[in-house]
Coordinates of C-alpha atoms in Angstrom, one line a residue:
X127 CA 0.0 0.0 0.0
X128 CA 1.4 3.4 -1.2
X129 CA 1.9 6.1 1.7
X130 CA 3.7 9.1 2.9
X131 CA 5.5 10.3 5.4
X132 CA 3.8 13.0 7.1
X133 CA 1.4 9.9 7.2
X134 CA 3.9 7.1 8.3
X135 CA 4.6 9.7 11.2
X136 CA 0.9 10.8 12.1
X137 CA 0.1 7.2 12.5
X138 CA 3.5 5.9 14.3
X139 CA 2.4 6.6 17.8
X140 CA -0.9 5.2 17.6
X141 CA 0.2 1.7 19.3
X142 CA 1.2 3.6 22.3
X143 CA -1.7 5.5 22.6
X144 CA -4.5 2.4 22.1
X145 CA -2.2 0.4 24.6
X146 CA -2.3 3.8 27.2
X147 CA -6.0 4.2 26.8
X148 CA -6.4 0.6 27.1
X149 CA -5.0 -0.3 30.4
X150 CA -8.2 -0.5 32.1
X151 CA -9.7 -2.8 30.0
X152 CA -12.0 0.0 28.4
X153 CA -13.4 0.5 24.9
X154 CA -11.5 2.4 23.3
X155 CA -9.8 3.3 19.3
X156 CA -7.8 5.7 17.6
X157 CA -8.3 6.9 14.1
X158 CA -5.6 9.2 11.8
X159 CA -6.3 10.5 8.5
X160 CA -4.5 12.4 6.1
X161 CA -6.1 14.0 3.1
X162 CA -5.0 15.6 -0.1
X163 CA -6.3 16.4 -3.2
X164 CA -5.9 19.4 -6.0
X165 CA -8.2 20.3 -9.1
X166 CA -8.4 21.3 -12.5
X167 CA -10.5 23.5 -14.5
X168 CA -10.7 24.8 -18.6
X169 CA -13.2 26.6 -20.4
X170 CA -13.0 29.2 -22.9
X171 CA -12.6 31.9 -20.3
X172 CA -10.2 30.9 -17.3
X173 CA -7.7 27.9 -16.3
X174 CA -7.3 27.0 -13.1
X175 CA -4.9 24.4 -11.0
X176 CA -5.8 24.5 -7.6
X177 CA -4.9 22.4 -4.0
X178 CA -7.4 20.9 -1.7
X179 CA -5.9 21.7 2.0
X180 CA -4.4 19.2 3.4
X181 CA -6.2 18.2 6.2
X182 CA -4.0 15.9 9.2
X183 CA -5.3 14.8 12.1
X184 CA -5.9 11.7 15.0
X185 CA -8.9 11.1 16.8
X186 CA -8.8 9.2 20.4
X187 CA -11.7 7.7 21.3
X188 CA -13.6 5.9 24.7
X189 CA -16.7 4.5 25.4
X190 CA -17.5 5.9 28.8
X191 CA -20.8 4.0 29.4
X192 CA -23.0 6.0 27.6
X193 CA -21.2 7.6 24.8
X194 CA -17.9 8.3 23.0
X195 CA -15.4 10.9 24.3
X196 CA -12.8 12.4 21.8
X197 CA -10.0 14.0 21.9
X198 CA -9.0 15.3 18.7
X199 CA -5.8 17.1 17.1
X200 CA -3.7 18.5 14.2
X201 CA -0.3 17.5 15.3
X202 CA -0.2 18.0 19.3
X203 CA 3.3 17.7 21.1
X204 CA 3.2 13.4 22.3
X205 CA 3.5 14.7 26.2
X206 CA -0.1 16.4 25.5
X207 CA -1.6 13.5 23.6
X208 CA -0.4 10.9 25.9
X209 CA -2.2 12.9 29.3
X210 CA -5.3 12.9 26.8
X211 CA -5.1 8.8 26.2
X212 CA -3.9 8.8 30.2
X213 CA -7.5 11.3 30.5
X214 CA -9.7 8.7 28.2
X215 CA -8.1 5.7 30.3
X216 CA -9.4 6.7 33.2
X217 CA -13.0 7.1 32.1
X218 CA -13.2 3.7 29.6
X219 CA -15.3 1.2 30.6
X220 CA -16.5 -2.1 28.5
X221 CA -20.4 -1.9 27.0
X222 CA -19.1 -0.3 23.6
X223 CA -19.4 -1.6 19.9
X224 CA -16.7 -4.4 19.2
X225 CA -16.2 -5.7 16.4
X226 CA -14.1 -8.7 16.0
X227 CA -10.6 -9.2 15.6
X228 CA -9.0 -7.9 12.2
X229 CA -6.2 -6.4 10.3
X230 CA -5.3 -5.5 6.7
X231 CA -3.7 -2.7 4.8
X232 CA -6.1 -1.8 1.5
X233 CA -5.0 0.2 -1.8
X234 CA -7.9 1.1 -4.7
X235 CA -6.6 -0.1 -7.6
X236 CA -5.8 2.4 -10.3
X237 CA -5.1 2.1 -14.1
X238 CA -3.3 5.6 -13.9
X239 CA -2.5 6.3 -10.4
X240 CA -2.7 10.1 -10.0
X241 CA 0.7 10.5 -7.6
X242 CA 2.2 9.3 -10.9
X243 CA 0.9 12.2 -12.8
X244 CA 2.7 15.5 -13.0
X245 CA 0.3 18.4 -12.4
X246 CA 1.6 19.7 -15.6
X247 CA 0.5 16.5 -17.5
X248 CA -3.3 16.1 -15.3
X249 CA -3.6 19.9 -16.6
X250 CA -2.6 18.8 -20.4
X251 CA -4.8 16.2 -20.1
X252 CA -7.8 18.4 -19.3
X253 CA -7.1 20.9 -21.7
X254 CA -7.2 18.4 -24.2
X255 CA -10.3 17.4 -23.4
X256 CA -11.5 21.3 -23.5
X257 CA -10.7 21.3 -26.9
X258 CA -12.2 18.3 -28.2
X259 CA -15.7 19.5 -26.6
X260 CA -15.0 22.7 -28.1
X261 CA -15.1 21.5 -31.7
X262 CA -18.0 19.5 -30.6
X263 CA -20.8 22.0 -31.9
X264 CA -21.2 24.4 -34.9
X265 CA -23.3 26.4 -32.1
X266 CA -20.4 26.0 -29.0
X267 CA -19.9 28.8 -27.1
X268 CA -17.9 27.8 -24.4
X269 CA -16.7 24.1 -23.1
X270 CA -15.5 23.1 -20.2
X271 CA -13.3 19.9 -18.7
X272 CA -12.8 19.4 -14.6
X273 CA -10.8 17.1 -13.1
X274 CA -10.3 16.6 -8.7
X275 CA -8.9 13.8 -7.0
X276 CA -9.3 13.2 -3.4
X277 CA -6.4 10.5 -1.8
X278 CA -7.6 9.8 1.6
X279 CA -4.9 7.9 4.3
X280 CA -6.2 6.4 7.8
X281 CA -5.3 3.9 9.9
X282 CA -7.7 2.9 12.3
X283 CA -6.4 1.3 15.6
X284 CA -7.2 -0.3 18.6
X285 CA -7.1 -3.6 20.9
X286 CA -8.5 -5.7 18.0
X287 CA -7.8 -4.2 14.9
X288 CA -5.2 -2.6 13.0
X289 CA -6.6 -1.8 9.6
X290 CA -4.8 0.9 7.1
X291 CA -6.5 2.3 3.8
X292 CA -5.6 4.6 1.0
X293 CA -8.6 5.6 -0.8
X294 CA -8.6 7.4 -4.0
X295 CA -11.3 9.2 -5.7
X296 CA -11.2 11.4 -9.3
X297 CA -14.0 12.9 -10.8
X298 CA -13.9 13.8 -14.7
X299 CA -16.4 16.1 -15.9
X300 CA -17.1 17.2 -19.7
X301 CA -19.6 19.9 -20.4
X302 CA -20.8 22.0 -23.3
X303 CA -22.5 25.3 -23.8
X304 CA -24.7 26.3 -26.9
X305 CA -26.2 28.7 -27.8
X306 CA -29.1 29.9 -30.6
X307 CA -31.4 32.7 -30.8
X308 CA -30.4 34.1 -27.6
X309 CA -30.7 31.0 -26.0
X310 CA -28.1 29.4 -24.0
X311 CA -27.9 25.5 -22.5
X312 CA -25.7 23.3 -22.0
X313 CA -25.3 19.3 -21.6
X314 CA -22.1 17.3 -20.0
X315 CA -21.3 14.0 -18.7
X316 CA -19.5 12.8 -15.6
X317 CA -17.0 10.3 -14.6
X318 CA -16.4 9.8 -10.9
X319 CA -15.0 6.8 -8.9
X320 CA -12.7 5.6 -6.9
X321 CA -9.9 4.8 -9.4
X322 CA -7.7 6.8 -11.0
X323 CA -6.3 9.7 -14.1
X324 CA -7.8 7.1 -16.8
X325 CA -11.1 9.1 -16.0
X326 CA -10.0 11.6 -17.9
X327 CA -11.3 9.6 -20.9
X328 CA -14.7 9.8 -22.5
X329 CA -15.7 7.6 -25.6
X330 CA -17.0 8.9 -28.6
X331 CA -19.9 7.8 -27.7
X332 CA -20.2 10.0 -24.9
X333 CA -19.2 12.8 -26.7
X334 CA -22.0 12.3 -29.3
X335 CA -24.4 12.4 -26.3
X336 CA -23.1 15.8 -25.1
X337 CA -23.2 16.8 -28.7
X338 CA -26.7 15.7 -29.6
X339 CA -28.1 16.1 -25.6
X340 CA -26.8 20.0 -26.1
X341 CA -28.7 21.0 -29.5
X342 CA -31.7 19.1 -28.6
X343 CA -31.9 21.3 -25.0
X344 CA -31.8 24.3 -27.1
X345 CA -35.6 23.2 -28.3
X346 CA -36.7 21.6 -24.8
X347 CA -39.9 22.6 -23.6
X348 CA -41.2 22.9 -20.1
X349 CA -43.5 19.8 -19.2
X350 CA -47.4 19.4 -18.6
X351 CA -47.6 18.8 -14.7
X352 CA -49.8 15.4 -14.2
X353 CA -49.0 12.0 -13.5
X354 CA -47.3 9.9 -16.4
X355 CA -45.7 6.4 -16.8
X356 CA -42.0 7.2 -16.3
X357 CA -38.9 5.1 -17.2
X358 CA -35.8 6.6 -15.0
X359 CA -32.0 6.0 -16.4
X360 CA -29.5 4.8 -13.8
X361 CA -28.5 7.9 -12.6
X362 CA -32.0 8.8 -12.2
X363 CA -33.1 6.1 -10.2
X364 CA -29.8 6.3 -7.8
X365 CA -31.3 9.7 -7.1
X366 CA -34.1 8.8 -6.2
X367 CA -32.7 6.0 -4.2
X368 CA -30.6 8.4 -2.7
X369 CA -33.9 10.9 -1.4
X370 CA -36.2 8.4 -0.8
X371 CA -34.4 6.0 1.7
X372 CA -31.1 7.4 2.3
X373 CA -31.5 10.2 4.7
X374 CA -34.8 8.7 6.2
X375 CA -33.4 5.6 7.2
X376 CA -30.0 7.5 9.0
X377 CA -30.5 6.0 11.8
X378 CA -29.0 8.9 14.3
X379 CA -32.1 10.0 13.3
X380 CA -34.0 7.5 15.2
X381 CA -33.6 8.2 19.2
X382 CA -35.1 11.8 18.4
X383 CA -38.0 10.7 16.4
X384 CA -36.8 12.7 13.3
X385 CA -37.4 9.7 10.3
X386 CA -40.5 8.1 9.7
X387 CA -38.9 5.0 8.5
X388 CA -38.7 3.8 12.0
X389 CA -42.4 2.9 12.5
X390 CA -41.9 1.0 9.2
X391 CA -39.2 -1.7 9.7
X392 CA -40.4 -5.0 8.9
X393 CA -43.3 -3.7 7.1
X394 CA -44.2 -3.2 3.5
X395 CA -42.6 0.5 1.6
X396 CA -42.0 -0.3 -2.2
X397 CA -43.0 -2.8 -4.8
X398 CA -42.2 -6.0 -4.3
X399 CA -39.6 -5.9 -7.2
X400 CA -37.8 -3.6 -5.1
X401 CA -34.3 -4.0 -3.5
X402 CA -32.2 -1.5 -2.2
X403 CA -28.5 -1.6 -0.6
X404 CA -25.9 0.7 0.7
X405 CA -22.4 -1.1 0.2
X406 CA -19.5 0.8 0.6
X407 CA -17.5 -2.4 -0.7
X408 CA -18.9 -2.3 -4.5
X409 CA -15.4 -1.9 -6.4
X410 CA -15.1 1.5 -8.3
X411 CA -17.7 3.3 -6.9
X412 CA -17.3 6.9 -5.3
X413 CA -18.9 6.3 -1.9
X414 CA -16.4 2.8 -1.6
X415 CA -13.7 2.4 1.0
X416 CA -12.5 -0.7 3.1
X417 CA -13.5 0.2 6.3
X418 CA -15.6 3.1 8.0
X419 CA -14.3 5.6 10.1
X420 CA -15.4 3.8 13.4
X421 CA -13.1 0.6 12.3
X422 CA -15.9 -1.4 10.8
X423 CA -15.0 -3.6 7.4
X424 CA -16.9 -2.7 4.5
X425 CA -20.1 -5.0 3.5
X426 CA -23.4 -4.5 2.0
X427 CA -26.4 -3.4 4.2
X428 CA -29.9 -4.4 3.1
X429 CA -32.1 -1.7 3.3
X430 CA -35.0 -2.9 1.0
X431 CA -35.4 -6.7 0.2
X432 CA -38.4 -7.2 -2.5
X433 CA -40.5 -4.3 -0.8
X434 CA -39.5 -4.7 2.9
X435 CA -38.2 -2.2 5.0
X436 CA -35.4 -4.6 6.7
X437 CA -33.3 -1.7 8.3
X438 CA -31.3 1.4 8.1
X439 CA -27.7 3.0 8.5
X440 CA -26.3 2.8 12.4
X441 CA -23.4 4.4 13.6
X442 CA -22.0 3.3 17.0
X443 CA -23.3 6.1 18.6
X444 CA -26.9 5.2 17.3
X445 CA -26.1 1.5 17.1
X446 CA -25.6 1.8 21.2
X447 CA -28.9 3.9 21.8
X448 CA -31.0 1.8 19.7
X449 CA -29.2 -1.6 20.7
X450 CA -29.0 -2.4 16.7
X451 CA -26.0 -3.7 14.7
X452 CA -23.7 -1.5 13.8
X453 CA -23.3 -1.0 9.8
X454 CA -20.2 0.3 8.3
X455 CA -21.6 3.5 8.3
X456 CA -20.0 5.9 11.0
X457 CA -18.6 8.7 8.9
X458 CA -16.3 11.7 9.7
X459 CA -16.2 14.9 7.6
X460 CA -12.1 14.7 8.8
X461 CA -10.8 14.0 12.1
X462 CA -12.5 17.6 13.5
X463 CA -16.0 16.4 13.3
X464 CA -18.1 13.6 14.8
X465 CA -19.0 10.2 12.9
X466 CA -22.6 9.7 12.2
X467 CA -24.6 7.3 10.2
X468 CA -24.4 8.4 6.5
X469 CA -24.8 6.4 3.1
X470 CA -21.9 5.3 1.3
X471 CA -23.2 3.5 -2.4
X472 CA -26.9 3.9 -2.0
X473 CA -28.7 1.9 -5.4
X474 CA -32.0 0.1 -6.4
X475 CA -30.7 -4.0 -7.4
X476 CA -30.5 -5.0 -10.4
X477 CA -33.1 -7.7 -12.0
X478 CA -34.2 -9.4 -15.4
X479 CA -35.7 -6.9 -18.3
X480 CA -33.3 -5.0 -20.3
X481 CA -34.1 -1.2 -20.5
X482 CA -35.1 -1.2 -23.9
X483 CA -38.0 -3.6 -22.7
X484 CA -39.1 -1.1 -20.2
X485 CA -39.3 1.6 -22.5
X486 CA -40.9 -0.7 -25.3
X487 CA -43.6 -1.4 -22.4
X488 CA -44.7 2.2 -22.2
X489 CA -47.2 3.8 -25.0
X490 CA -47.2 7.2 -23.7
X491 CA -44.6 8.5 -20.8
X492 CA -41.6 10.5 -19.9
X493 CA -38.1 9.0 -20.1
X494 CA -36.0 11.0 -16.8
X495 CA -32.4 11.0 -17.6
X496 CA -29.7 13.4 -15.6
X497 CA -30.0 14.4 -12.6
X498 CA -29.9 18.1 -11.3
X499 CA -31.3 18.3 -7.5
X500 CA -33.0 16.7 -4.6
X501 CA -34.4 16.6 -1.1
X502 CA -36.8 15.3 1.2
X503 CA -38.0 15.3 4.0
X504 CA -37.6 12.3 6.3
X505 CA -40.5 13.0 9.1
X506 CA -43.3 13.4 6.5
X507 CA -41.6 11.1 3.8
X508 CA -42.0 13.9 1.0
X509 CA -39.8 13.8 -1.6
X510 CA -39.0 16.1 -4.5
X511 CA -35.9 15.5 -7.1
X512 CA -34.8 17.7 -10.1
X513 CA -34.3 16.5 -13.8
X514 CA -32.2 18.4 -15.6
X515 CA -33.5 16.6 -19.3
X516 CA -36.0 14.2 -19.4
X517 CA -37.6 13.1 -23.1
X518 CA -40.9 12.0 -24.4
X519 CA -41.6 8.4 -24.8
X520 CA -44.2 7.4 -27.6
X521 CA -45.7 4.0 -28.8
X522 CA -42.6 2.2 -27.2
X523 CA -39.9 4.5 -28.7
X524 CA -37.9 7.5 -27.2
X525 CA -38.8 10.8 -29.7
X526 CA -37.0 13.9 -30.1
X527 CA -39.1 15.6 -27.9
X528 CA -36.8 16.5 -24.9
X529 CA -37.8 18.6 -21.7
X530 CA -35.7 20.6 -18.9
X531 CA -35.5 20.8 -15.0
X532 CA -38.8 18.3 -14.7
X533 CA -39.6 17.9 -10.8
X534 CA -40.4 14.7 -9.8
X535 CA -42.8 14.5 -6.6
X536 CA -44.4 12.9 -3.9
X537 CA -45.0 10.5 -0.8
X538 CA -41.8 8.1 -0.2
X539 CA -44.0 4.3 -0.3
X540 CA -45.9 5.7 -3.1
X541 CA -43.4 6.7 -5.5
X542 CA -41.5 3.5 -4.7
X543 CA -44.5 1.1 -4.5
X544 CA -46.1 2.2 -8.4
X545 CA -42.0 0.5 -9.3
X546 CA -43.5 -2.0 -11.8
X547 CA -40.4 -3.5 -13.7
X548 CA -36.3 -3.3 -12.8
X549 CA -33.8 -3.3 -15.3
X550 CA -30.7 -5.6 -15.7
X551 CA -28.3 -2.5 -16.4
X552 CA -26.5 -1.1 -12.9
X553 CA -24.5 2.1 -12.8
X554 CA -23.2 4.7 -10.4
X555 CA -22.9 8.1 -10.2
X556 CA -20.7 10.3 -7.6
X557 CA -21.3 13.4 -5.6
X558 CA -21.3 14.7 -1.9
X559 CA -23.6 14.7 0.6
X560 CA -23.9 16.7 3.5
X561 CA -25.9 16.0 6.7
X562 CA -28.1 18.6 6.7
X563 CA -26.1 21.8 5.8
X564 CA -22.9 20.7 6.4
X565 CA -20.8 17.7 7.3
X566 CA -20.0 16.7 3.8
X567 CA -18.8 13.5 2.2
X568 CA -18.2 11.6 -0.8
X569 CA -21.2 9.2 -1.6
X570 CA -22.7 7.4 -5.0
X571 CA -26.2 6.0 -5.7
X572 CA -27.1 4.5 -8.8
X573 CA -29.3 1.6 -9.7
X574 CA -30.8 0.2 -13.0
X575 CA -33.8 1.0 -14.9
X576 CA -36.9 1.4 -13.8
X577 CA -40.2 1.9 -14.6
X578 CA -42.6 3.8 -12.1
X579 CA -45.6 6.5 -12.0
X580 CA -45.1 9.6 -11.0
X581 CA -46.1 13.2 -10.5
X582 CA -44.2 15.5 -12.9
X583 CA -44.4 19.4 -13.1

């Protein structure tokens, strides 16, 4: 597993400080993480190479009997540390989560690992790219190509595991502005994972998307509000997933009565055809790592299985108040901030019709494609997500009738029990999520497929 130094010494005193902390026989862990990143940026107009702070920190942690005490820091002289491990000792007792005994060191597997990129050839990479969108379109006025990469180091540590990961994430993004009659819009396509530089390429046939997806947005019209027969594309339906039962089923969320979800487990929310996981161990996607931030491995949590409500997302700190399993789900923004339950690769399952079935199945409806925007609200199970193209479906056949920003709304086991057929396509997309205003981090939803009713305006 690749490293560095500032990280080799960050992590070195750990041992000592989970032996310290131990020597009571209490609950307790340490965490250190190191994180770096930089990103790139052409259009027409500006360049720009940035870096991402470096952010370098430890966490100690106890279980005191009825929650976690931290100490956290930056770098601290090892005199002040150790009287803060000496401090958590003291106050550790058993009763916390424990998981059972492991250790491993885990590297993503790159094609093109970025630390073997020189900025100089990441930025002529992505100008590159600038200029192939920017011959694109007869009616281009402007293209741009991003790239960022995130490289995440931790080591989590104490009296049963020892477990060290290097996590790297790169999002590619490839977008095009046109213009006509005074009109301006613009289509793109995005790449994000966690693998490596190689991201960086898009297929032709991606570029005749942005091409044909930007000149047909120039004639989109705003949609009839009502209820159609919808078919969602992947990214789509991991939006949805995402809204829907993501956030509601948090499960920090259930000691203060804040999700509705909770008076549903073991009952019926969605169609029957309808699974749903979070599994921050799915290879390549954005939200994946090898452990969480609270020392637990990565593995797939059932949320959904064929309709059922089977459970959510605990953290320790939730996992103790509720007395639930823990999921690998304890999150930190960086070592300054709390871990609480949050999603990681949040998607719909996969099943047996191929999409050009579903949309063959559907006489008159609305095909949803890109994502723009979503929320919902997790006490009233609203939710409300943003298209930003979506295109007529008629007699079985996609038309060149396209629309822009449709809104998709409505009441959580609704919209997920009209589901009706599932795809046997599954992709991911990547973005961050924050829990509520803040407290972000990377995530992915995805999903195949699908084909649903639905309010649009």
């Amino acid at each position: 597993m690749r490293s560095t130094p500032t990280f080799d010494a960050l992590a070195a005193p750990m041992d000592e400080m989970v032996d310290v902390m131990s020597s009571r026989g209490g609950d307790v862990s340490a965490l250190a993480t190191e994180q770096s990143g930089m990103a790139i940026s052409v259009d027409d107009r500006k360049q720009d190479v940035s870096d991402v702070p470096l952010l370098r920190g430890i966490v100690l942690r106890a279980f005191d009997g009825q929650g976690f005490v931290e100490f956290a820091t930056d770098g601290a002289p090892r005199a002040e540390t150790l009287r803060a491990a000496k401090r958590l000792a003291r106050v550790a007792v058993r009763g916390g989560i424990r998981a059972e005994t492991s250790t491993g060191r885990f590297d993503t597997v790159c094609e093109i690992d970025p630390v073997d990129v020189s900025t100089e050839d990441k930025f002529a990479r992505v100008r590159e790219l600038q200029a192939t969108l920017r011959a694109l379109h007869p009616k281009a006025v402007n293209a741009r190509a991003t790239y960022s990469e995130r490289i995440t180091l931790q080591r989590f540590r104490s009296p049963e595991r020892d477990l060290v990961q290097r996590v790297v994430r790169v999002v590619a993004t490839a977008i095009l502005f046109v213009a006509e009659n005074g009109r301006t819009e613009y289509a793109y396509e995005p790449h994000g994972a966690t693998k490596g530089v190689e991201l960086l390429r898009f297929g032709s046939d991606e570029l005749d998307k942005i091409r044909d997806t930007a000149s047909a947005m120039l004639r989109a019209e705003r949609i009839e509000p009502g209820t159609y027969e919808i078919v969602t594309s992947p990214e789509a339906s991991g939006l949805i997933a995402h809204e829907a039962f993501g956030h509601g089923v948090e499960m920090d969320m259930y000691p203060k009565e804040r999700a509705r979800s909770q008076l549903y487990l073991g009952k019926r929310v969605a169609s029957p055809l309808t699974t749903m996981l979070d599994d921050p161990s799915v290879a390549g996607a954005y939200g994946s790592f090898f452990f969480d931030d609270e020392g637990h491995l990565a593995r797939p949590t059932t949320i959904i299985q064929d309709g059922i409500y089977i459970g959510g997302l605990a953290d320790d700190s939730a996992a103790l108040a509720l007395g639930y399993p823990a999921t690998p789900n304890g999150r930190r923004e960086s070592y300054r901030r709390k871990a609480y339950a949050r999603m990681t690769n949040t998607f719909f399952v996969a099943n047996g019709k191929t999409p050009d079935e579903l949309i063959a199945s559907i006489d008159s409806g609305i095909y949803l494609d890109r994502g723009s925007s979503g929320m919902e609200d997790p006490k009233s199970w609203g939710i409300q997500v943003t298209m930003r193209d979506a295109r007529e479906i008629r007699g079985g056949k996609l038309t060149d009738r396209y629309f822009k920003e449709v809104g998709v709304t409505g009441y959580v086991p609704e919209v997920l029990g009209s589901i009706t057929a599932v795809a046997n396509d599954l992709s991911f997309d990547a973005g961050m999520c924050g829990k509520g205003h803040k407290e972000l981090v990377p995530v992915s939803s995805g999903g195949p497929h699908l084909r649903l009713r639905a309010r649009l305006s």
